Every structure is written in C-alpha cells, then in structure tokens.
mmCIF file of C-alpha atoms in Angstrom:
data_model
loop_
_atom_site.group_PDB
_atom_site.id
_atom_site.type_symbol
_atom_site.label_atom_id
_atom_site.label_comp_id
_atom_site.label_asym_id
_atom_site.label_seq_id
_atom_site.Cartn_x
_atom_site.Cartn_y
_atom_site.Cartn_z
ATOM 1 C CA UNK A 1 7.466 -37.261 38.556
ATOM 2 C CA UNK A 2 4.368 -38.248 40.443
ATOM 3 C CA UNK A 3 1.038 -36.744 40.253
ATOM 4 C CA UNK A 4 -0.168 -34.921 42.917
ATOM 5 C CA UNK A 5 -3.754 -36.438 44.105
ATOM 6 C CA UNK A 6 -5.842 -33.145 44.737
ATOM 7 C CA UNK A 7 -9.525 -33.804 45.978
ATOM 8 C CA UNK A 8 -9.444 -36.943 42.702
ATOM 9 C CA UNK A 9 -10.593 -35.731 39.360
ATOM 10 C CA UNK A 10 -12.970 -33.567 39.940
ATOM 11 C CA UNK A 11 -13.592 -30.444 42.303
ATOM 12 C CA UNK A 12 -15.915 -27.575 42.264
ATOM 13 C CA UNK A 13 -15.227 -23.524 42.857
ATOM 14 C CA UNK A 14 -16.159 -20.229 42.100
ATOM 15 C CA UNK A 15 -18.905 -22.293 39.054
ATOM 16 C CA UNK A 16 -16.275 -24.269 37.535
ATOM 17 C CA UNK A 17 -15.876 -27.661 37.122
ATOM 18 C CA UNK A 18 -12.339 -28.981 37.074
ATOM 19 C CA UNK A 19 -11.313 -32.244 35.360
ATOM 20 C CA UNK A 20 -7.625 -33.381 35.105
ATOM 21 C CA UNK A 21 -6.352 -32.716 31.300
ATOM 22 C CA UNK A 22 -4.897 -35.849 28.825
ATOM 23 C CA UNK A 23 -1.606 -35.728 29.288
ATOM 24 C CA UNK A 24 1.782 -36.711 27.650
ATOM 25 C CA UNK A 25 5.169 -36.753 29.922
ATOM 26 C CA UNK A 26 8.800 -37.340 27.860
ATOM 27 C CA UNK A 27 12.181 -37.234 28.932
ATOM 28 C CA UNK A 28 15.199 -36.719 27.600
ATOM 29 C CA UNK A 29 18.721 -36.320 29.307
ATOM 30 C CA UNK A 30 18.412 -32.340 29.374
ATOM 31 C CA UNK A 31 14.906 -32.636 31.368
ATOM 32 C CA UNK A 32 11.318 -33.322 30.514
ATOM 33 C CA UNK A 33 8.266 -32.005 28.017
ATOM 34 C CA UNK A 34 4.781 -32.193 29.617
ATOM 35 C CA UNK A 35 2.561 -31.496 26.900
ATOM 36 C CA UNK A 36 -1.294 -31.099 27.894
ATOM 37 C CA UNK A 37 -4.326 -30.960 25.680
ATOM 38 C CA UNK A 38 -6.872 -28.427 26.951
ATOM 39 C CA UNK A 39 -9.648 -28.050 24.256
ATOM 40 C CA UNK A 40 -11.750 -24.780 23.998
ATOM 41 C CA UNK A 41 -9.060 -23.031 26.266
ATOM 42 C CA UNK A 42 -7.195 -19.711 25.061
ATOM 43 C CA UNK A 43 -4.225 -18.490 25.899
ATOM 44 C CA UNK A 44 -5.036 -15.906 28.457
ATOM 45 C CA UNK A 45 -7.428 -18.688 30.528
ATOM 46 C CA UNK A 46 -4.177 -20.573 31.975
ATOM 47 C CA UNK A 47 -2.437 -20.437 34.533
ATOM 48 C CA UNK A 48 1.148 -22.229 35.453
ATOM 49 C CA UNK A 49 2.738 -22.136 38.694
ATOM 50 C CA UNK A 50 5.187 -23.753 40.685
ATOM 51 C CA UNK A 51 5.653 -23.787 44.642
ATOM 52 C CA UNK A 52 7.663 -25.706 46.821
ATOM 53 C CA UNK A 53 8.823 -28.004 43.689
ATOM 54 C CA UNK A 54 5.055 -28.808 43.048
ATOM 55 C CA UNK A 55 3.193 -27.258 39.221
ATOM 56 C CA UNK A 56 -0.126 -26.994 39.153
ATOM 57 C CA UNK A 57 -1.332 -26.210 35.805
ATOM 58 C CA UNK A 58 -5.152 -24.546 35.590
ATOM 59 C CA UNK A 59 -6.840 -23.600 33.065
ATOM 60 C CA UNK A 60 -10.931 -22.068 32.794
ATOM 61 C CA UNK A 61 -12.737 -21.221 30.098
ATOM 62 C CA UNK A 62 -13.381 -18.012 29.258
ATOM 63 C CA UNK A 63 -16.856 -18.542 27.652
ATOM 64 C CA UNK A 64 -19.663 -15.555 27.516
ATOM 65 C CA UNK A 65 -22.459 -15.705 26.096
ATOM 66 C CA UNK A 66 -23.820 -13.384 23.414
ATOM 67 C CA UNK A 67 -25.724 -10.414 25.254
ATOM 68 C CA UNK A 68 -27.632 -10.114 22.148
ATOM 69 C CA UNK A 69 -29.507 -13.733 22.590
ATOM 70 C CA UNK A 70 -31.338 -15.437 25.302
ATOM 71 C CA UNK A 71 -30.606 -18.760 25.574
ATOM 72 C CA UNK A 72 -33.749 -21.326 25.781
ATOM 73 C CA UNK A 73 -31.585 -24.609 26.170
ATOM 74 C CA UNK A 74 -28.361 -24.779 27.838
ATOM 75 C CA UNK A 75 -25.778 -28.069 27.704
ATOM 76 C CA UNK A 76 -22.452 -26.629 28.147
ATOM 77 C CA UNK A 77 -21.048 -25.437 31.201
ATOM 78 C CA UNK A 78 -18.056 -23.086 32.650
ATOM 79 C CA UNK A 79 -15.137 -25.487 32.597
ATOM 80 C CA UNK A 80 -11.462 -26.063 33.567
ATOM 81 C CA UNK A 81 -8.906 -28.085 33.728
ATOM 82 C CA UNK A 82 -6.388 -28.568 36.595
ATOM 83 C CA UNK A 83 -3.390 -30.989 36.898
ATOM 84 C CA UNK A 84 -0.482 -30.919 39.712
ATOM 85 C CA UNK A 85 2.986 -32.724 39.425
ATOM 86 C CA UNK A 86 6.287 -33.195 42.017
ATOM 87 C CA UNK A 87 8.920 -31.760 40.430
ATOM 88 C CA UNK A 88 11.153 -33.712 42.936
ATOM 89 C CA UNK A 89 13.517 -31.226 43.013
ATOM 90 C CA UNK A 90 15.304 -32.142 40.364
ATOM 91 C CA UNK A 91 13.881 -29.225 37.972
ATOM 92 C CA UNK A 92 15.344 -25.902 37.330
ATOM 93 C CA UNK A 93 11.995 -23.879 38.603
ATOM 94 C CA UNK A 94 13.674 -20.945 37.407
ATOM 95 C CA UNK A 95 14.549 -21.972 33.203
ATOM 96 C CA UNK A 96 10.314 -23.614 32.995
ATOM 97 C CA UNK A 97 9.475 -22.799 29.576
ATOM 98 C CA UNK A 98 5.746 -22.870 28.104
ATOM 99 C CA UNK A 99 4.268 -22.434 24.482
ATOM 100 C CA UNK A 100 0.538 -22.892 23.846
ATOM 101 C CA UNK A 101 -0.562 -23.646 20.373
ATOM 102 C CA UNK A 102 -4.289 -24.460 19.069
ATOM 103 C CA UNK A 103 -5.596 -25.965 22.564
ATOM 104 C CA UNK A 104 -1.844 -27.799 23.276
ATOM 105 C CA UNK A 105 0.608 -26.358 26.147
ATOM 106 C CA UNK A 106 3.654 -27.808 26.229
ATOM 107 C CA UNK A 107 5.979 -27.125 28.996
ATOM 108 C CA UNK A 108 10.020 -27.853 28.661
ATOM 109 C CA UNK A 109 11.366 -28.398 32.026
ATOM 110 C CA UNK A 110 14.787 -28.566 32.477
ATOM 111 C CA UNK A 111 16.672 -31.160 35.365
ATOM 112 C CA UNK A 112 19.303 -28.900 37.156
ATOM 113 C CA UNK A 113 22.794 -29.357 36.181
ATOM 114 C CA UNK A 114 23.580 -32.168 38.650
ATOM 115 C CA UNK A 115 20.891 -34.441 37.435
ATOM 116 C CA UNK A 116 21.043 -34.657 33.818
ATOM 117 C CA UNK A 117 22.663 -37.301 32.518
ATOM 118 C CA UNK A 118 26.774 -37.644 31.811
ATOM 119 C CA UNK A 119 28.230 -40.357 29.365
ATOM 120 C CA UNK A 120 31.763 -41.067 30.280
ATOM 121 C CA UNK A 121 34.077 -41.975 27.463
ATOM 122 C CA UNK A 122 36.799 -44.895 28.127
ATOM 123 C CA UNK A 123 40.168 -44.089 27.164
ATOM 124 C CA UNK A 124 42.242 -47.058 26.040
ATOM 125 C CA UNK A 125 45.736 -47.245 27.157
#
C-alpha cells in the first residue's frame, strides 16, 4: 500500500490546518490493520472514505470555545488530520471495518478472497 502524496504534509481549508497522522500499517494473511493516532479528536470529528480503491482518512477538531470567557491569549488552533492510501485493489472496500478508542482508529481491512494467502499441504505417496 502506498501513500498517496496530497499537496505534502500540510494544506489549508475552510481554517484548518491538516497534518498527516503517526501511523502504524500490519499485515496478516486475512488483510491489513492501519491503526492511526489522532490526539484531541472525538469520534464524531472523522471521517473515512474510500473511492476508486483510494482511503482518505480526515479528521478536525471539534474545539469551541467557552461563550462564557473571552480569551486574552490564544496558542492553539482548529486542527486536523488527513492521510490517503492505495488500496491497490486488493481490499474488500465493502467488509472495511473501523473502531476508535481514546484518540486511536484502527481500521481492519480485509484482501479479497483471491489475494490472501493459501498454504498448500504436500501429500506423501
């Protein structure tokens, strides 16, 4: 799976700044686990989808600040995080499964049927 190169690292829309999350890839013989850390990011704030074999996770920040105070000094900025992978085709699109837990998705993608790995066993005579 190759990365998709989209405008480098960083990009700019709509206020938000968009840096490419840390990011673990595994595979196994039944497919692959992408598992991305995206601090300060709730559930609701991402986004996954996939077209024409290519995911493009996003995920912005849902930050608002307290109507109640005015703020004097100001560090911290809208934020998200976007990252794009080939699926090469060899991913069912349709059996993508995602679970986000304290600031880590982790998406199971399954290789279709024809490209997962087959041991053959040698019979003896």
């Amino acid at each position: 799976m190759n990365t998709v190169d989209e405008k480098k690292d960083i990009e700019s829309t709509r206020g938000y700044t968009y840096a490419a999350p840390m990011t673990d890839i595994i595979e196994n013989k039944d497919g692959f686990e992408i598992i991305f850390d995206l601090p300060g990011i709730e559930k609701d704030d991402i986004q996954i989808n996939i077209e024409k074999d290519i995911l493009t996770v996003t995920a912005e920040s849902s930050f608002t600040q307290n109507p109640d105070f005015q703020c004097i000094h100001k560090e911290t900025n809208f934020f998200g995080f976007r990252r794009s992978f080939n699926l090469n085709k060899i991913i069912d699109n349709n059996k993508v499964e995602a679970q986000f837990n304290n600031g880590t998705l982790t998406l199971k993608l399954p290789k279709k049927a024809e490209e997962q790995s087959k041991e053959i066993s040698i019979k003896i005579g």
